[in-house]
XYZ file of C-alpha atoms in Angstrom:
521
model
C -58.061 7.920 -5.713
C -54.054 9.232 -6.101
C -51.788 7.075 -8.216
C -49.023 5.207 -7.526
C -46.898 8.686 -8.483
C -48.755 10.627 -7.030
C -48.865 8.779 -3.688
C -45.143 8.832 -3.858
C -44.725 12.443 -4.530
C -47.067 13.200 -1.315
C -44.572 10.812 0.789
C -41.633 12.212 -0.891
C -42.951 15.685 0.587
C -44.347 14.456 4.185
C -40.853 13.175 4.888
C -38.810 14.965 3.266
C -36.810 12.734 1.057
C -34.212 13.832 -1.065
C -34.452 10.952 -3.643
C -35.954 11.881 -7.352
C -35.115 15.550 -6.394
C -32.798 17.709 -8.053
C -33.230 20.027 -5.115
C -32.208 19.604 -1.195
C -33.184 21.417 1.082
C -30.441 21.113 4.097
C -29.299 23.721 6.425
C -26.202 25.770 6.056
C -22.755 24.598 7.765
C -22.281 26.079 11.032
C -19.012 26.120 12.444
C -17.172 23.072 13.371
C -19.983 21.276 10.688
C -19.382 18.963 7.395
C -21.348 17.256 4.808
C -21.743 13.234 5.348
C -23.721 10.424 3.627
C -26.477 8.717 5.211
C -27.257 5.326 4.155
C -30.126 3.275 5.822
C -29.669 -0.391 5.066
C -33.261 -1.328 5.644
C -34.461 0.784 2.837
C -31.840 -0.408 0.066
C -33.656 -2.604 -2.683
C -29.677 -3.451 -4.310
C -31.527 -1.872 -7.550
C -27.220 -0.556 -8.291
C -29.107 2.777 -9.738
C -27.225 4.854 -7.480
C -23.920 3.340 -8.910
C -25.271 3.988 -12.047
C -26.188 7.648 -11.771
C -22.938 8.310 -10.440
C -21.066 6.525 -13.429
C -23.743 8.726 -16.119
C -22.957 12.349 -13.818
C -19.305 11.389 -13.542
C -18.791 9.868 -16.863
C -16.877 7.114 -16.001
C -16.838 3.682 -17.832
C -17.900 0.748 -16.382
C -15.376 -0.489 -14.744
C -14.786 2.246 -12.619
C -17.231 2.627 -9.989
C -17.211 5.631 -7.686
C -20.023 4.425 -5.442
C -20.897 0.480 -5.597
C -23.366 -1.876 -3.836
C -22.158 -4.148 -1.329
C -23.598 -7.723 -0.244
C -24.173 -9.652 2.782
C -26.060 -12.422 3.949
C -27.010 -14.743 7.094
C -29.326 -16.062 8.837
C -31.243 -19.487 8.692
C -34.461 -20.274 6.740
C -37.221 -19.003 6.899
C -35.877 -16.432 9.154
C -33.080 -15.099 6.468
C -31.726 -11.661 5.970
C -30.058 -10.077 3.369
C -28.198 -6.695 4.260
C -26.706 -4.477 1.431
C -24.461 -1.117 1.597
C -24.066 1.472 -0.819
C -20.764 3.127 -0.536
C -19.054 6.181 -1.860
C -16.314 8.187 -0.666
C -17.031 8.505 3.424
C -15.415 11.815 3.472
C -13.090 11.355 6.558
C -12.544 13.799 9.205
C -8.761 12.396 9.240
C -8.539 10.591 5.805
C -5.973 8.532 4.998
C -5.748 9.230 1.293
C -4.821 12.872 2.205
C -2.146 11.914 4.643
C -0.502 9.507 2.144
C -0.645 11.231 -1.254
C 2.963 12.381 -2.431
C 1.467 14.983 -4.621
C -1.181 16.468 -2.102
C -3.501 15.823 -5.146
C -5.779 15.334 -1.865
C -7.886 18.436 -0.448
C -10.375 18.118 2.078
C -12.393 21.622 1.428
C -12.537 23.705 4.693
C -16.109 24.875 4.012
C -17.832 21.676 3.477
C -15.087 18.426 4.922
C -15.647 17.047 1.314
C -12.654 15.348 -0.044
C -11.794 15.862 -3.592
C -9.260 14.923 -5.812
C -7.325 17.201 -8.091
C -6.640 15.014 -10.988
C -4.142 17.647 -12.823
C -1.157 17.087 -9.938
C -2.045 13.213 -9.764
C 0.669 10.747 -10.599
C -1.061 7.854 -10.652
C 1.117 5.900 -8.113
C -1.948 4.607 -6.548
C -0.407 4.685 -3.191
C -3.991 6.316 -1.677
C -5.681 2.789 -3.416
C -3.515 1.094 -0.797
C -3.984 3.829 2.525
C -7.696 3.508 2.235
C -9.257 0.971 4.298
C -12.497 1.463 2.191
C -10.764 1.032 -0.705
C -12.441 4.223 -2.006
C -9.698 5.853 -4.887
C -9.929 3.701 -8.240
C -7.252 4.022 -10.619
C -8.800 4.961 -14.034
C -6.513 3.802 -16.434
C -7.888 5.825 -19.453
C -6.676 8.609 -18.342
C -3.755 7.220 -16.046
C -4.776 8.745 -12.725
C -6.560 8.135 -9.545
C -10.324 9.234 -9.187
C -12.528 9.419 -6.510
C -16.513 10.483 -5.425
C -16.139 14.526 -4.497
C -19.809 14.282 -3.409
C -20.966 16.283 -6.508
C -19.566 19.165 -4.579
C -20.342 21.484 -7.478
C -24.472 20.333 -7.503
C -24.862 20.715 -3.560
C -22.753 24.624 -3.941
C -25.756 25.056 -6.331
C -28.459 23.372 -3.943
C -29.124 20.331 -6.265
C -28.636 16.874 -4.809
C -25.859 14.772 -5.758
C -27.022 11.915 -8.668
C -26.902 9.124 -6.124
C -28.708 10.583 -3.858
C -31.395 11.787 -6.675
C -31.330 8.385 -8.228
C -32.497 6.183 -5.403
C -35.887 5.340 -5.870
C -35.748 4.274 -1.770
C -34.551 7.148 -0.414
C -32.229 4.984 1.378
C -29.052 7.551 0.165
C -29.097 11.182 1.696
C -26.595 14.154 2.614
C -26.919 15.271 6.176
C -24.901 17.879 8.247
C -22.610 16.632 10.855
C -21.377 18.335 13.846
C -17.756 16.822 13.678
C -16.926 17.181 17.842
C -20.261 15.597 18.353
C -19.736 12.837 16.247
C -16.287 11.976 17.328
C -17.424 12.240 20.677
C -20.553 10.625 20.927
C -21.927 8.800 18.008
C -19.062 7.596 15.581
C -18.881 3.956 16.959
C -22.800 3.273 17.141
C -23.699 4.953 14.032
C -20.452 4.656 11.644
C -20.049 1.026 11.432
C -21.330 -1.789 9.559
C -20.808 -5.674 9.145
C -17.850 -6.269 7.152
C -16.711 -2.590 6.904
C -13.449 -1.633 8.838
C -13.629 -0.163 12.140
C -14.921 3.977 11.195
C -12.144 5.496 14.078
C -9.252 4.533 11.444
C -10.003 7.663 9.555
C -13.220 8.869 11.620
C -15.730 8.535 8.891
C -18.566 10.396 8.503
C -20.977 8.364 6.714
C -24.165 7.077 8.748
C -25.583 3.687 8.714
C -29.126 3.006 9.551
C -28.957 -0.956 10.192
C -31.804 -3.529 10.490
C -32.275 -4.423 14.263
C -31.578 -8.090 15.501
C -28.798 -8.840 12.343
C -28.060 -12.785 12.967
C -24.784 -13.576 13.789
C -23.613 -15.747 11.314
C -23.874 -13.183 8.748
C -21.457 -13.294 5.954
C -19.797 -11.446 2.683
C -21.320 -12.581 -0.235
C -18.128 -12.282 -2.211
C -16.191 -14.069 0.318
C -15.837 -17.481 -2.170
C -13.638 -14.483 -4.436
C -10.091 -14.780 -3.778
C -8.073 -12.759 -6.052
C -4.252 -12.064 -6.273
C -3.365 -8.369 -6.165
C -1.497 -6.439 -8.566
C 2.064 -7.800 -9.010
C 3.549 -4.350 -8.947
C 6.969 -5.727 -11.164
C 8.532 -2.156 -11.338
C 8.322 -1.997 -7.477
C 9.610 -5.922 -7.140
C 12.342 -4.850 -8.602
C 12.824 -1.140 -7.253
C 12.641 -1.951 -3.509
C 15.093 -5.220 -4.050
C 17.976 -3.496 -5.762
C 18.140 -0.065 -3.293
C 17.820 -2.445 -0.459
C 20.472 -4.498 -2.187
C 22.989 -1.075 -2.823
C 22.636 -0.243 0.797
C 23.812 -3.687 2.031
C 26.992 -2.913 0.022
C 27.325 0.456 0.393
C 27.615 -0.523 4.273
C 30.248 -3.318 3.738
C 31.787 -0.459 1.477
C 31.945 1.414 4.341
C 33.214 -0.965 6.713
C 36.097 -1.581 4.259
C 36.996 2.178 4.238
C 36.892 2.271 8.009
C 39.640 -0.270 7.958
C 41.827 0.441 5.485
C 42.500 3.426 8.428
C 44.057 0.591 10.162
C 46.639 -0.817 7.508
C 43.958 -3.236 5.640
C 43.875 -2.998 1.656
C 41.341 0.121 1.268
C 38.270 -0.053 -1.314
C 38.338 1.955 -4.424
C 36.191 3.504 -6.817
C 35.336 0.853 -9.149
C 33.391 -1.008 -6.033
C 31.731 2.083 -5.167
C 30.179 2.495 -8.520
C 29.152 -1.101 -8.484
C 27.632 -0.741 -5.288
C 25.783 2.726 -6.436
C 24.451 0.962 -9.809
C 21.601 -1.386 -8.395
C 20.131 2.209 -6.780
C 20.828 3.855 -10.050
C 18.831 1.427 -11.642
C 15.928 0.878 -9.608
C 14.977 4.189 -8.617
C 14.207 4.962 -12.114
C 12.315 1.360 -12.849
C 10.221 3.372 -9.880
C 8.487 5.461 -12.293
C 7.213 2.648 -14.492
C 4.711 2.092 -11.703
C 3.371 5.529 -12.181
C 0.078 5.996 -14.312
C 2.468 9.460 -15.177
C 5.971 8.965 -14.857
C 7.373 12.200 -16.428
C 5.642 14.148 -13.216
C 7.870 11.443 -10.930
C 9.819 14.077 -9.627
C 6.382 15.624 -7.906
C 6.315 12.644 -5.847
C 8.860 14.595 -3.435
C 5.709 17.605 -2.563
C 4.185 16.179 0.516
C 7.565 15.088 3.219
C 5.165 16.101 6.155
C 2.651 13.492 5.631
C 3.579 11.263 3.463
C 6.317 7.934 3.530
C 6.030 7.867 -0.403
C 7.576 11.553 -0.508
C 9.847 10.777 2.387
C 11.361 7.688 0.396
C 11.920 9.539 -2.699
C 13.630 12.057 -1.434
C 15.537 10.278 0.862
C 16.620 7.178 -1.539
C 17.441 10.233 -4.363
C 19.725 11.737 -2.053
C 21.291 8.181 -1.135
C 22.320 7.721 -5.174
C 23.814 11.370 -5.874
C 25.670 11.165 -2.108
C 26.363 7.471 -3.240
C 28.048 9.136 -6.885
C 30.061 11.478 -4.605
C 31.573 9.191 -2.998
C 32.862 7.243 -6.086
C 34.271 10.701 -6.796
C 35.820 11.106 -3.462
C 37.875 7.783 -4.136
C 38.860 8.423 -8.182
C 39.963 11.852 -7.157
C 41.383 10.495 -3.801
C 40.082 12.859 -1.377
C 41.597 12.264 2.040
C 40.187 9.329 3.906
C 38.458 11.117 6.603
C 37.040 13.584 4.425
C 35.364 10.682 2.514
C 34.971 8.570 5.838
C 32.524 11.306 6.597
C 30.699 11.703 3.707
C 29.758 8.054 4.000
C 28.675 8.037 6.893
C 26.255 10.522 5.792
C 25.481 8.774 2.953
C 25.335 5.428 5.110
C 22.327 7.534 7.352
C 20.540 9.202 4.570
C 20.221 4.981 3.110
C 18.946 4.102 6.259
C 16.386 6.157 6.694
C 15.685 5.670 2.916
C 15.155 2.381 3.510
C 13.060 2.641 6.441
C 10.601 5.161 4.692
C 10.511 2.583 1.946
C 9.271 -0.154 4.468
C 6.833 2.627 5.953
C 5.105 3.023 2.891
C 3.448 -0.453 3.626
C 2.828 -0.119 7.413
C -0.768 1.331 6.540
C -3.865 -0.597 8.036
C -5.532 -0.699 4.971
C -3.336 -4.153 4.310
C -2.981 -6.562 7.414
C -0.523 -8.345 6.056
C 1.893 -5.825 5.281
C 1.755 -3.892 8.262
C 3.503 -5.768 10.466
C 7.085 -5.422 11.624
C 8.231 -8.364 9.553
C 7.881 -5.930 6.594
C 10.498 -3.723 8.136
C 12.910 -6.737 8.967
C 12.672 -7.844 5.626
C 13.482 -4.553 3.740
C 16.538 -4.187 5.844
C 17.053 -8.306 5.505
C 17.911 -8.209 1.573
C 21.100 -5.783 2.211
C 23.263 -9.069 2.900
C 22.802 -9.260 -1.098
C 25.000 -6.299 -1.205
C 27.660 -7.550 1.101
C 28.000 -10.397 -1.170
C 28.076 -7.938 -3.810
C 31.369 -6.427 -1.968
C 32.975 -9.449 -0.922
C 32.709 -10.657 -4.893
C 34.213 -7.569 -5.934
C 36.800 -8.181 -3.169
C 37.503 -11.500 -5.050
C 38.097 -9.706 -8.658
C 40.515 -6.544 -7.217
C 42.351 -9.257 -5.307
C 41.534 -7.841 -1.945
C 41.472 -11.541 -0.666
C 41.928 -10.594 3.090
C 37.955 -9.031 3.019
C 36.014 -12.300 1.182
C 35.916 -14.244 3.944
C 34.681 -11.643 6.884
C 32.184 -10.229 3.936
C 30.978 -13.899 2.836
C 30.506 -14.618 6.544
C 28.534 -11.406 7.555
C 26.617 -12.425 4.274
C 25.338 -15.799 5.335
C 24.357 -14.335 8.805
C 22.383 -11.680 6.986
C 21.527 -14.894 4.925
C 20.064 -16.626 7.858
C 18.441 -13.726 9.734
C 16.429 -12.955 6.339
C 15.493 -17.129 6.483
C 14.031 -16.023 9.790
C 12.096 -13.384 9.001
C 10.421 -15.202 6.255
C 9.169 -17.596 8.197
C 7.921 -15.320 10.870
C 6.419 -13.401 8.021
C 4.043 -16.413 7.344
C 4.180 -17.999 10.965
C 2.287 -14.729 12.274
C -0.319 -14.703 9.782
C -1.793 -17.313 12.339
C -1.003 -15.425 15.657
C -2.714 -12.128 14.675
C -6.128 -12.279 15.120
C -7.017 -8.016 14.656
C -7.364 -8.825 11.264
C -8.010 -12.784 11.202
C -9.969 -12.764 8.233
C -7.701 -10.980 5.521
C -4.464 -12.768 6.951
C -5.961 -16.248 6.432
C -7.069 -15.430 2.763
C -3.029 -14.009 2.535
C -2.367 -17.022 4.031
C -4.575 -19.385 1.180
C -3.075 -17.526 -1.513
C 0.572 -18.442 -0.355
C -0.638 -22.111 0.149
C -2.714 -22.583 -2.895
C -2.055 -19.904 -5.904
C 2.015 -19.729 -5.279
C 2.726 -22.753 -3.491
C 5.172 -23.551 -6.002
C 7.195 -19.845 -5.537
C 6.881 -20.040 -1.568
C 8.621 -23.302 -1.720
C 11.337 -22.096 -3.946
C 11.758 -18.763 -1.432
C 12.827 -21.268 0.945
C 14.718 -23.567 -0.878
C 16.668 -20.824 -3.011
C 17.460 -18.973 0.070
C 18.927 -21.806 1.657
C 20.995 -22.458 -1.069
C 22.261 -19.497 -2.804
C 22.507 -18.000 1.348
C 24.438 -20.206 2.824
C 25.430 -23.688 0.892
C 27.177 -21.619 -1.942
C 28.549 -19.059 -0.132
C 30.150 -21.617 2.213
C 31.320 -23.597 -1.010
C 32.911 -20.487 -1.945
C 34.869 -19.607 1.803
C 35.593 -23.112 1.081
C 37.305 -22.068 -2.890
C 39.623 -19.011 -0.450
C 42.346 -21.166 0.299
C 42.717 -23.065 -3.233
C 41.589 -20.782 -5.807
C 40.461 -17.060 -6.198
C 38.488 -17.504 -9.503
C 36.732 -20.273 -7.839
C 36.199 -17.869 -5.180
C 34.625 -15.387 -7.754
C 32.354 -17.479 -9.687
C 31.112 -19.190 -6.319
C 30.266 -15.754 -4.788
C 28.713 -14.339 -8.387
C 26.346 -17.753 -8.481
C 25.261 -17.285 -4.772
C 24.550 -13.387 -5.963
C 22.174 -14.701 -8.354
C 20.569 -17.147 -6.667
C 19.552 -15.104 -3.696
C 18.574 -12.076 -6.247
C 16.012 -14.039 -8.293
C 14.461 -15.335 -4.030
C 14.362 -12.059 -3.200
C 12.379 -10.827 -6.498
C 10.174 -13.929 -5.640
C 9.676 -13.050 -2.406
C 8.724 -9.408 -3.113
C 6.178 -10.649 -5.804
C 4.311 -12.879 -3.282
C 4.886 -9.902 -0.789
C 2.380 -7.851 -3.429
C 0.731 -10.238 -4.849
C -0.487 -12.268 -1.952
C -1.910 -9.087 0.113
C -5.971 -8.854 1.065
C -7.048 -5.495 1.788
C -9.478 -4.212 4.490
C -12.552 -3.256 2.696
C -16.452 -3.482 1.882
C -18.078 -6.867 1.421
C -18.076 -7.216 -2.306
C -21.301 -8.576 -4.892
C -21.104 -12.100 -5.361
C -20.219 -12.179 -8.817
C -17.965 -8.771 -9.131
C -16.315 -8.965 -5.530
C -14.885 -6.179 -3.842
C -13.653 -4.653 -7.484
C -14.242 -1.151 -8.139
């Protein structure tokens, strides 16, 4: 009579199953072939030993978890079923993380479609935590980068399987060849998605699911009473508001310049130094987000694929082009020679801007990829053209505060109306019901308190002071100033509070999470 381990060593070798093996047998890559997980639901026990093995192989600490266990749950009793789902890296045929990494620390290897990392060029800007609907890259802060699973590339080059694979005692983990044209074609939305897991064609994953038949239809996450704010991202907060804020005024700078060609008093170079220093400042805050911020300047590597690269560039430009025009007007260059080289400068912050607002148009985050993201980038330059029309006030160019504090409160008012699209369509959009409503909860019940002071501050330092201050014009300039710098305040501090809820209130796609540990990697 065979023992227990010796039964199972006779059905490991009948059918061929990879688990408790350090070997794998699987045919050579043919062309137009990749490597893919295969992950059969109905075996899974939810043991976690395959997220163990990979944290042992991978030596990672606890927290960081390459590959984790997923739970869900439906059903009514007796007839109740409980579905779990190991995930790893899926190994895209058209991954995001690749497209969106500024550093093209990203390589999907030719010979095998695996997708590793290379953690020397890594920043640590995490942008590719954001891009992946999965949720896949983890940011290791030991060692201040992003990580990844590579698929133990270096075991299956030397025919051994990878630990997860090896460590499931149900087999229910395995490496298979795919035949990628086939797959796109034919079987990627039957066999590549699961409940709970975004839809596989938003990067064409490769991994295979082997579900149980007849899933009920009430089934749900079993993390889904887990509602977390995300990261508060304070360097960004305060990076995106002021070079939003130095392009509002670098347009009502230009505007002025434009005039003065028509007998108006013309700007000089005191205003556009003030109107360059909010850039000046920000873009450097910038790199405080990075888990390396002396390698900041790398961010600039990938402008083909990537919005991150596209904004760097684009907003570093804007500042030096932004410093030569302040040189234009101390060394009074002839007004159409620096006419020109603002509008150029005007363009390049435009398109700075708008790369800036791309960076968050990813589906990976419902709630930021909307165009009420874009509206509200652009929105927060009327700052700056209060900005101008103070400065105005204090180089007693009194003839531009009142057409600058007018544009102001429109830009004021159209900014008001954004933000309350921004939360009125979190009802409208039903793609992505589920994460908008939980965006939606946080608002309502986490920062109730800040959302109600967006609105009221806005209000207030937009339009009631500012029209206090047109008000102040005809009696008394300093009146006019102090007005105009209190308004600037007011609606600086509801912008920063309306970029932390923007970040902080966001609910990624992703894998249902365990009940007690969530979605967290």
């Amino acid at each position: 009579m065979q023992t227990p381990l010796e039964s199972f060593i006779d059905h490991k070798a009948e059918t061929g199953m990879q688990c408790g093996s350090y070997s794998i047998d699987i045919p050579p890559l043919k062309e137009g072939e990749q490597y893919r997980f295969h992950f059969d639901a109905v075996a899974c026990v939810g043991c976690r030993c395959c997220e163990v093995a990979c944290n042992e192989q991978n030596n990672n600490p606890a927290d960081i978890k390459w590959r984790r266990v997923g739970e869900m749950e439906g059903g009514e009793f007796p007839a109740f079923t409980q579905l779990l789902n190991s995930m790893s890296c899926n190994h895209c045929i058209d991954p995001e993380c690749l497209k969106g990494c500024p550093t093209n620390s990203y390589i999907k290897i030719d010979a095998t479609g695996i997708v590793v990392h290379d953690d020397d060029v890594c920043i640590g800007c995490q942008y590719c935590t954001w891009n992946c609907p999965y949720g896949v890259p983890v940011f290791h802060e030991e060692r201040n980068i992003v990580t990844k699973c590579h698929m133990c590339h270096e075991r299956l080059d030397e025919g051994q399987s990878p630990a997860c694979v090896q460590a499931c005692p149900a087999g229910a983990i395995e490496i298979e060849v795919v035949n990628v044209e086939e797959w796109l074609n034919r079987d990627i939305d039957e066999q590549a998605n699961m409940p709970f897991l975004p839809d596989a064609r938003i990067t064409n994953s490769t991994t295979r699911y082997t579900l149980p038949d007849n899933l009920p239809e009430n089934m749900k996450e079993m993390d889904e009473h887990i509602l977390k704010p995300a990261h508060k991202e304070i360097p960004l907060v305060f990076m995106t508001v002021l070079t939003q804020i130095s392009l509002g005024g670098f347009l009502a700078l230009f505007l002025g310049d434009v005039m003065s060609l028509f007998g108006f008093e013309s700007t000089n170079w005191v205003m556009a130094l003030l109107v360059m220093l909010p850039a000046a400042i920000g873009l450097p805050l910038s790199a405080l987000h990075l888990g390396r911020p002396f390698l900041a300047m790398t961010a600039m590597k990938n402008i083909k694929t990537s919005w991150l690269s596209r904004e760097a560039l684009a907003l570093g430009v804007f500042t030096a082009l932004m410093g030569g025009v302040t040189a234009a007007y101390f060394f009074e260059w002839l007004a159409f020679i620096r006419i020109v080289l603002e509008l150029i400068t005007l363009a390049t912050g435009v398109y700075g801007i708008y790369a800036q607002s791309m960076i968050y148009r990813i589906k990976a985050r419902p709630s930021w990829n909307r165009v009420t993201t874009n509206y509200k980038f652009f929105g927060v330059a009327y700052i700056g053209i209060f900005l101008m029309a103070f400065l105005s006030s204090l180089s007693n160019i009194h003839e531009a505060v009142v057409p600058l504090t007018t544009l102001g409160m429109l830009g004021a008012l159209a900014q008001l109306f954004f933000t309350y699209e921004d939360i009125r369509t979190l009802d409208t959009d039903k793609t992505n019901e589920y994460q908008l409503q939980r965006t939606k909860r946080l608002l309502n019940e986490n920062f109730k308190n800040i959302k109600e002071y967006r609105y009221i501050s806005l209000i207030f330092g937009g339009v009631l002071v500012p029209l206090l201050a047109l008000i102040f014009t005809s009696v008394s300039p300093t009146a006019t100033a102090v007005t105009l710098f209190l308004a600037i305040f007011i609606v600086f501090v509801s912008e920063l509070s309306d970029r932390f809820l923007f970040y902080t209130t966001v609910v990624p796609l992703g894998m249902a999470g365990g009940f007690f540990v969530g979605k967290q990697r």
